[in-house]
Coordinates of C-alpha atoms in Angstrom, one line a residue:
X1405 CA -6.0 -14.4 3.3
X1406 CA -9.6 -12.9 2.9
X1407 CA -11.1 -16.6 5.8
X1408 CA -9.2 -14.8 8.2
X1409 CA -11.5 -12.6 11.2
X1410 CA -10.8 -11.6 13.9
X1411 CA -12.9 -13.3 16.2
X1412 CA -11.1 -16.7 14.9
X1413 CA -7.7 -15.3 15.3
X1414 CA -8.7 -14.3 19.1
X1415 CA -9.9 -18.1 19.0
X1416 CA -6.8 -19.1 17.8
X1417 CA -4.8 -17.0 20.7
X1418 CA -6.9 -18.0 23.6
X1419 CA -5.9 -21.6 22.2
X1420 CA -2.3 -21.1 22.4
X1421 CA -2.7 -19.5 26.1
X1422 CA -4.6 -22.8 26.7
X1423 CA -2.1 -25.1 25.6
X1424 CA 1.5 -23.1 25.8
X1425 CA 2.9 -22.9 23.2
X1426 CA 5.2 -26.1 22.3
X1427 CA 2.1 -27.9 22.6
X1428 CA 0.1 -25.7 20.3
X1429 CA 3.2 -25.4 17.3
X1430 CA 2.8 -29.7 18.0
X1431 CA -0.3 -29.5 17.7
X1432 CA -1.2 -28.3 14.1
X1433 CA 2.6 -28.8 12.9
X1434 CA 3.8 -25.3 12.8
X1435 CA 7.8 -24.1 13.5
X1436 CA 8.6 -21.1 15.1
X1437 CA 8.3 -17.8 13.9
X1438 CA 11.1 -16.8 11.8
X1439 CA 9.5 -13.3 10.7
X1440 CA 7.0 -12.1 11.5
X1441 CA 5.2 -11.8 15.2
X1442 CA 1.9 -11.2 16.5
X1443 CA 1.4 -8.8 19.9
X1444 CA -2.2 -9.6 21.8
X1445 CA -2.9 -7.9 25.1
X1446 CA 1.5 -7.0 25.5
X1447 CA 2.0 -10.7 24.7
X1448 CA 4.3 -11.9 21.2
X1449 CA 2.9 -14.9 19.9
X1450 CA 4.3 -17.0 16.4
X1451 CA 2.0 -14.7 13.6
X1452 CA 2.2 -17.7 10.9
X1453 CA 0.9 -20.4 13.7
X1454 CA -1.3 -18.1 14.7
X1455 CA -2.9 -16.8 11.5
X1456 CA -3.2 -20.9 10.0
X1457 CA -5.1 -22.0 13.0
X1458 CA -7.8 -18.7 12.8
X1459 CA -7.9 -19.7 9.3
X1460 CA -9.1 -23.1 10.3
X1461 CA -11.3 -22.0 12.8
X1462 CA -12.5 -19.6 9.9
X1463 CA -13.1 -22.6 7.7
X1464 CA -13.7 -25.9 9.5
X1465 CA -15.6 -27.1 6.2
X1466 CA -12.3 -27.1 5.0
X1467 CA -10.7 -29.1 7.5
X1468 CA -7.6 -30.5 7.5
X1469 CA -7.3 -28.3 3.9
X1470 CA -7.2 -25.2 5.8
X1471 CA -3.7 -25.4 6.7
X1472 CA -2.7 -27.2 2.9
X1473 CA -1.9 -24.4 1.3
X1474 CA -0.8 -21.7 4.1
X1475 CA 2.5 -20.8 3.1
X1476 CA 2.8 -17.3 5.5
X1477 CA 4.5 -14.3 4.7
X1478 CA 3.1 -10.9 4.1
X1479 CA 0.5 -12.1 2.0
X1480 CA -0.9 -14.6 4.2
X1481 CA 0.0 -13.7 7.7
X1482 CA 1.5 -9.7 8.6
X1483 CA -1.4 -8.0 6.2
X1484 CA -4.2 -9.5 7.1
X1485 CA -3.5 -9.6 10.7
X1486 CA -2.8 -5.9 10.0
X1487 CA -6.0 -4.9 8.0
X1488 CA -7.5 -6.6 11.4
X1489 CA -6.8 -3.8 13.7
X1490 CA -3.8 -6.7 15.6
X1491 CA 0.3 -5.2 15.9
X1492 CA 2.2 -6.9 13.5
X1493 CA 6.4 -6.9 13.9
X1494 CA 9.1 -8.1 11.9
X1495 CA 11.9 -9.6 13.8
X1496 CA 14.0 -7.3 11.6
X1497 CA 11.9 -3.9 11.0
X1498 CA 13.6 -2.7 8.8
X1499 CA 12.5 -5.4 6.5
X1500 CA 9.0 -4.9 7.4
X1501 CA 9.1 -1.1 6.2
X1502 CA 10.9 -2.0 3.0
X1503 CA 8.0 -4.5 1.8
X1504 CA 4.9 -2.5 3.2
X1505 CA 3.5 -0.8 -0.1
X1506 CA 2.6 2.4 -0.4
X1507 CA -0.3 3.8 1.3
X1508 CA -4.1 4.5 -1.2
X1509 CA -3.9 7.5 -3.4
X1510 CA -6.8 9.4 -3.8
X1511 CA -6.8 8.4 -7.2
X1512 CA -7.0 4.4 -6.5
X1513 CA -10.2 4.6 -4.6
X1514 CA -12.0 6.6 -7.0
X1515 CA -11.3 3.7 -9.2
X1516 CA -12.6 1.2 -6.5
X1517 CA -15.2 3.2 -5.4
X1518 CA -16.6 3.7 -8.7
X1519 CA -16.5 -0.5 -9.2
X1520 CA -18.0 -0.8 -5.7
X1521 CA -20.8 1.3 -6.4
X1522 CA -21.5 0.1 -9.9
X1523 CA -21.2 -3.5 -8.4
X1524 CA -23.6 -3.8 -5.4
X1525 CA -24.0 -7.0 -3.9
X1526 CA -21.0 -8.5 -5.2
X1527 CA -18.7 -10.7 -3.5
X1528 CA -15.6 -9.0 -4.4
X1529 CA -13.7 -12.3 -4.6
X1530 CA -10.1 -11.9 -5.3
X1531 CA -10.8 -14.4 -8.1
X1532 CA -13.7 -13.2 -9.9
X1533 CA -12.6 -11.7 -13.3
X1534 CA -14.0 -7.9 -12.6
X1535 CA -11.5 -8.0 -9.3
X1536 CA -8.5 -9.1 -11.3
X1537 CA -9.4 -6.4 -14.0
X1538 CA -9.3 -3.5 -11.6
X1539 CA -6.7 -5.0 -9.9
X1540 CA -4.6 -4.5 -13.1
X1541 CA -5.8 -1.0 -13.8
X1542 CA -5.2 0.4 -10.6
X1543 CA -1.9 -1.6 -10.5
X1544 CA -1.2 0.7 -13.9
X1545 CA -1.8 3.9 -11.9
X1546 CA -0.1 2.9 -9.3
X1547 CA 2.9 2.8 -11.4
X1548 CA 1.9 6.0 -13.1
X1549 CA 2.2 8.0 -10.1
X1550 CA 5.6 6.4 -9.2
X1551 CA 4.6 4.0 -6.8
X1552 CA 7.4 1.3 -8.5
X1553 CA 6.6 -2.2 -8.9
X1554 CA 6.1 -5.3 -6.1
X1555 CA 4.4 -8.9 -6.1
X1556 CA 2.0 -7.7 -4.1
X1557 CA 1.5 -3.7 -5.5
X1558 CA -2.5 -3.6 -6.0
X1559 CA -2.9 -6.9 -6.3
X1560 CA -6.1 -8.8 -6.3
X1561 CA -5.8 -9.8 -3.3
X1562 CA -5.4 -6.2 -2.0
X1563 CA -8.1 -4.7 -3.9
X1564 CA -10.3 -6.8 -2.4
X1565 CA -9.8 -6.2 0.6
X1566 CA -9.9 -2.6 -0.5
X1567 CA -13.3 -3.0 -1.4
X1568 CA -14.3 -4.6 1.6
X1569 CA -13.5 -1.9 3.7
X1570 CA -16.0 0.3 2.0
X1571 CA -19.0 -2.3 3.5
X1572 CA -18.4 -0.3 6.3
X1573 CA -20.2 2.7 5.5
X1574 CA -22.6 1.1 3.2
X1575 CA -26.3 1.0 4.9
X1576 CA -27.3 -2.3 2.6
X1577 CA -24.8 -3.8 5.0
X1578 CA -24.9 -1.8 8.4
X1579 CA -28.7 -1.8 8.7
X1580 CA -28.8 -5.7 8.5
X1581 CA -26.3 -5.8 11.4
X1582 CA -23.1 -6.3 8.5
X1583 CA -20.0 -4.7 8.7
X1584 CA -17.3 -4.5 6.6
X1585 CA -13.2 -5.1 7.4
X1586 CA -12.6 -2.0 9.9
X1587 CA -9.0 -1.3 8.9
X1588 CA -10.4 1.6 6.2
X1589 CA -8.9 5.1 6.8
X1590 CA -10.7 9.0 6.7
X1591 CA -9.9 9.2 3.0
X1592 CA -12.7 5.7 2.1
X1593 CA -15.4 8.0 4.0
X1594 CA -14.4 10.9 2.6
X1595 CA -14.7 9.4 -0.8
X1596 CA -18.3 7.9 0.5
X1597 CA -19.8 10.3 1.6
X1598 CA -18.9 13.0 -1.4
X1599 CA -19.9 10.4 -4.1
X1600 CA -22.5 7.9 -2.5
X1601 CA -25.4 9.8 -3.8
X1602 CA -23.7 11.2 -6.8
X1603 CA -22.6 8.6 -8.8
X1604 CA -22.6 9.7 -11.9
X1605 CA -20.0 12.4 -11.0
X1606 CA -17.6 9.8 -9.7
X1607 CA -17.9 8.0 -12.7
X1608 CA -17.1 10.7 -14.5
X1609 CA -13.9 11.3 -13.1
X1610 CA -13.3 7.9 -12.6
X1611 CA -13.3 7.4 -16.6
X1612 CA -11.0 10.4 -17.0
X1613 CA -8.6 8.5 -14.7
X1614 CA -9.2 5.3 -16.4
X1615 CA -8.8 7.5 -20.1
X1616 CA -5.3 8.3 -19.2
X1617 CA -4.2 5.8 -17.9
X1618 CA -4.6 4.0 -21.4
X1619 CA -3.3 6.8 -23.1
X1620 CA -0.9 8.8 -20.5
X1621 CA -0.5 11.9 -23.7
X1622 CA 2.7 14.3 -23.3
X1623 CA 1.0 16.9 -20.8
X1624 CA 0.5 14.5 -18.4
X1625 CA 4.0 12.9 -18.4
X1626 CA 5.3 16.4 -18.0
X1627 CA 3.1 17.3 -15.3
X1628 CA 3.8 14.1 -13.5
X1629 CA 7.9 14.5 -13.7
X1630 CA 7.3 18.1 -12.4
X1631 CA 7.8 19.3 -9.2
X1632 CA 5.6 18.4 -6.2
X1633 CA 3.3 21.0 -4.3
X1634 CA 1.8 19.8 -1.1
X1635 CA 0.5 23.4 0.3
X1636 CA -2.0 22.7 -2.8
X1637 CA -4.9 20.3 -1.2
X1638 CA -5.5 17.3 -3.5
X1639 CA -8.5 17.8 -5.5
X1640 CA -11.5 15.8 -5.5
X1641 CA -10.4 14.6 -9.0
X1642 CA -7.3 13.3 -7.5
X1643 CA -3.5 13.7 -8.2
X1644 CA -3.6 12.3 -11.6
X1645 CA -5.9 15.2 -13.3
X1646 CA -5.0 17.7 -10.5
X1647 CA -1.3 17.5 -12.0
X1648 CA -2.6 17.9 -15.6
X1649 CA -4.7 20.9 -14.5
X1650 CA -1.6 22.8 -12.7
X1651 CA 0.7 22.1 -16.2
X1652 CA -2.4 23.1 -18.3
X1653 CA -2.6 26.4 -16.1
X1654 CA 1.1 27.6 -16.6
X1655 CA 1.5 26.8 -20.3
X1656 CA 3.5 29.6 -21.1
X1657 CA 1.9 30.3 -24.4
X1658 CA -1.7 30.1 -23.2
X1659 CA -0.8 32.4 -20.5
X1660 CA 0.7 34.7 -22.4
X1661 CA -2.5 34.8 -24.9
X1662 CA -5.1 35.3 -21.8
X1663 CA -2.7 38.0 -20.3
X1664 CA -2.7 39.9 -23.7
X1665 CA -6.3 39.6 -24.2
X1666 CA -7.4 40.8 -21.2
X1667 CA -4.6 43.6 -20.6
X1668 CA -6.6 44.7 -24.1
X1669 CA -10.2 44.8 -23.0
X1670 CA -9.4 45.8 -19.2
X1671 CA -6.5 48.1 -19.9
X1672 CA -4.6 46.3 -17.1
X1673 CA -3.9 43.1 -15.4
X1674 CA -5.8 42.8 -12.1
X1675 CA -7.4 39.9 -10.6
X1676 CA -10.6 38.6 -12.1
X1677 CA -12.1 37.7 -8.1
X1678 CA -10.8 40.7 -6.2
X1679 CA -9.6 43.1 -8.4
X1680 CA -5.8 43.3 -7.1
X1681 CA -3.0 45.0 -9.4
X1682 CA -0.2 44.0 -8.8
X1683 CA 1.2 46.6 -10.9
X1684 CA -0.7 49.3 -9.1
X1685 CA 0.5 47.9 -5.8
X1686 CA 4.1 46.9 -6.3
X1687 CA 5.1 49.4 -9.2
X1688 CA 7.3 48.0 -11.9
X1689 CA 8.0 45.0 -10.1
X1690 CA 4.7 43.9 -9.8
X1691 CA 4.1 44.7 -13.9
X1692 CA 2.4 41.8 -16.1
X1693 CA 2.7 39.5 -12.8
X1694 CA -0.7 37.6 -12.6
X1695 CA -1.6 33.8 -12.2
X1696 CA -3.9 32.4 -14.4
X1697 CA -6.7 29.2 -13.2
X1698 CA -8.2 26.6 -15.3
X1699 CA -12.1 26.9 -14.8
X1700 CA -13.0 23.5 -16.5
X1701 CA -12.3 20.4 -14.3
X1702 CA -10.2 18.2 -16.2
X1703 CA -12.1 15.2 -16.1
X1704 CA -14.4 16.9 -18.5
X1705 CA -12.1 17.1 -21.2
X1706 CA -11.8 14.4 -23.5
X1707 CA -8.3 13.2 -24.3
X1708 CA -6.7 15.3 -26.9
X1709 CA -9.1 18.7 -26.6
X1710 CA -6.7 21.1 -26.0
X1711 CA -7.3 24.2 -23.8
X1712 CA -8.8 27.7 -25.1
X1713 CA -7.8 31.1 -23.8
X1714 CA -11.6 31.5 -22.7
X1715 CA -11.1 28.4 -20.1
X1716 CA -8.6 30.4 -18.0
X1717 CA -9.2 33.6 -15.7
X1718 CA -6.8 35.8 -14.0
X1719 CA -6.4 35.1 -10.1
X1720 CA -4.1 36.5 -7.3
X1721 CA -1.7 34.2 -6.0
X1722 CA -4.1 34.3 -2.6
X1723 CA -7.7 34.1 -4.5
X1724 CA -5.7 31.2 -6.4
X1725 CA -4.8 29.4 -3.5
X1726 CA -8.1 29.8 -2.0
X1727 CA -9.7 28.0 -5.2
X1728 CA -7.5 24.9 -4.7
X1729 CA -6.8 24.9 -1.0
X1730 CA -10.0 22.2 0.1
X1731 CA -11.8 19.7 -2.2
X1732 CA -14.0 20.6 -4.0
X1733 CA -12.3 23.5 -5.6
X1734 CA -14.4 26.7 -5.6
X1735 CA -15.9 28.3 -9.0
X1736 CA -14.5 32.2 -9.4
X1737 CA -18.0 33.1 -8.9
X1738 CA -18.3 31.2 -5.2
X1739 CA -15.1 33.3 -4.3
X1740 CA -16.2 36.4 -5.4
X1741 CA -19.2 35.7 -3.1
X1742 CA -16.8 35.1 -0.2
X1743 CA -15.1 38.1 -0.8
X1744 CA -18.3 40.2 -0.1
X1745 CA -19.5 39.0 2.4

């Protein structure tokens, strides 16, 4: 329910202090709260009542049709109160936790950062057509990176909202006195203030995202089913490419090419930042051992190019982790710069 603010939900609270509370439910024809309950200043008030009166206060060219078509629920009451900064509790929790979908992926807000940006000054109804088509694409990812299936999953409504929370660190709406909702999270300013004023990067990896997710090839299923590894900071490309990247990196065969090429002009394996053997070091134990990195982002190669020997190096395991430990992931060249310092 997008009319809902919170000023008119405090409206609708200091109301129901006002009048108790059999009088208010009289009053505008609402039951009890079966569900869902709203907490104001360590006081539980009936969330659907509530949320349909702050809606009419929200609307009074509506009138009387303001509370036509307010059905409650999740949709209409416990998420927007949420995304409003107000406690929200089921009378049965464990009902509440089972519903709540999943939170942003990195992924997803590219994709709605990318439309926000590209879209300036538009409403971001959860009716307009551009809404409901995102909505759908981001719904797609979602389920691509496991996230299952729901009613309300990335919906339009959702996305909308989504995009709304990024008015909040847009200056064509703070420095006219605008704000947008204020339930956003570190990852939306993150995102803005990496891609704001480098747009065409994020649409860059934005349209790799949006390339396989219309045509998911074998490399990426595999790397999806594979194993998680969250000491590995997501990249700013997001979890999507990052995966592919990781899979592209230990293809067996590759590896086994770059290994056997270098070994051949070197004379030994050693890593390509700071020159450790781990022959040398560990003796026959630490023979042929040697992790290999993909230099080229992902999101710059189009679906179907495959990758060549000369796109990987030879890293440590610690130079590798330092490439991918923080977004955005360092060049070979930027840690060998570290590492003389």
């Amino acid at each position: 329910m997008k009319d809902l603010t919170r000023d008119s939900v405090l409206q609708a609270v200091a109301e129901f202090d006002r009048l108790g509370r059999d009088q208010f439910l009289s009053k505008y024809g609402f039951g009890t709260a079966k569900s869902y309950y709203i907490v104001v200043n360590g006081k539980q008030y009936d969330s659907k009542a509530i949320a349909g009166v702050a809606h009419g206060y929200a609307r009074p060219d509506l009138g009387p049709l303001a509370f036509s078509d307010f059905s409650g629920g999740q949709a209409q009451v416990q998420r927007p109160l949420d995304r409003l900064g107000f406690e929200v509790f089921a009378d049965n929790p464990a009902e509440l936790r089972k519903e709540r979908n999943p939170n942003w992926t990195r992924d997803e807000l590219i994709l709605a950062l990318d439309y926000y940006l590209q879209h300036p000054g538009e409403s971001h109804d959860d009716s307009s057509p551009g809404v409901t088509s995102l909505s759908q694409q981001i719904n797609a990812l979602a389920q691509l990176l496991g996230h299952g299936t729901s009613e309300t999953l990335r919906n339009a409504n959702g996305v909308s909202m989504k995009l709304l929370n990024f008015r909040a660190h847009d200056p064509e709406y703070t420095l006219r006195g605008q704000v947008g909702l204020q339930r956003g999270n570190r990852l939306e300013k993150e995102l803005w203030d990496r891609f704001a004023h480098d747009q065409a990067d994020l649409k860059r990896i934005a349209d790799s995202i949006k390339q396989r997710i219309d045509a998911p090839d074998e490399d990426l299923r595999e790397a999806l089913f594979g194993p998680e590894e969250p000491e590995i900071a997501e990249a700013e490309e997001g979890r999507l490419v990052t995966r592919l990247h990781r899979f592209r990196e230990r293809n067996r065969l590759l590896v086994k090419r770059k290994k056997e090429s270098y070994a051949k002009k070197q004379g030994r394996l050693c890593c390509e930042a700071c020159d450790f053997d781990f022959g040398a070091k560990y003796g026959q134990r630490g023979e042929g051992f040697i992790e290999c990195h993909h230099t080229k982002p992902v999101s710059s190669l189009t679906i179907g190019e495959k990758t060549k020997v000369s796109d990987l190096v030879l890293l440590c395991a610690n130079c590798h982790r330092m490439v991918h430990a923080k977004a955005p992931w360092l060049t070979v060249a930027a840690l060998k710069a570290l590492l003389v310092r």
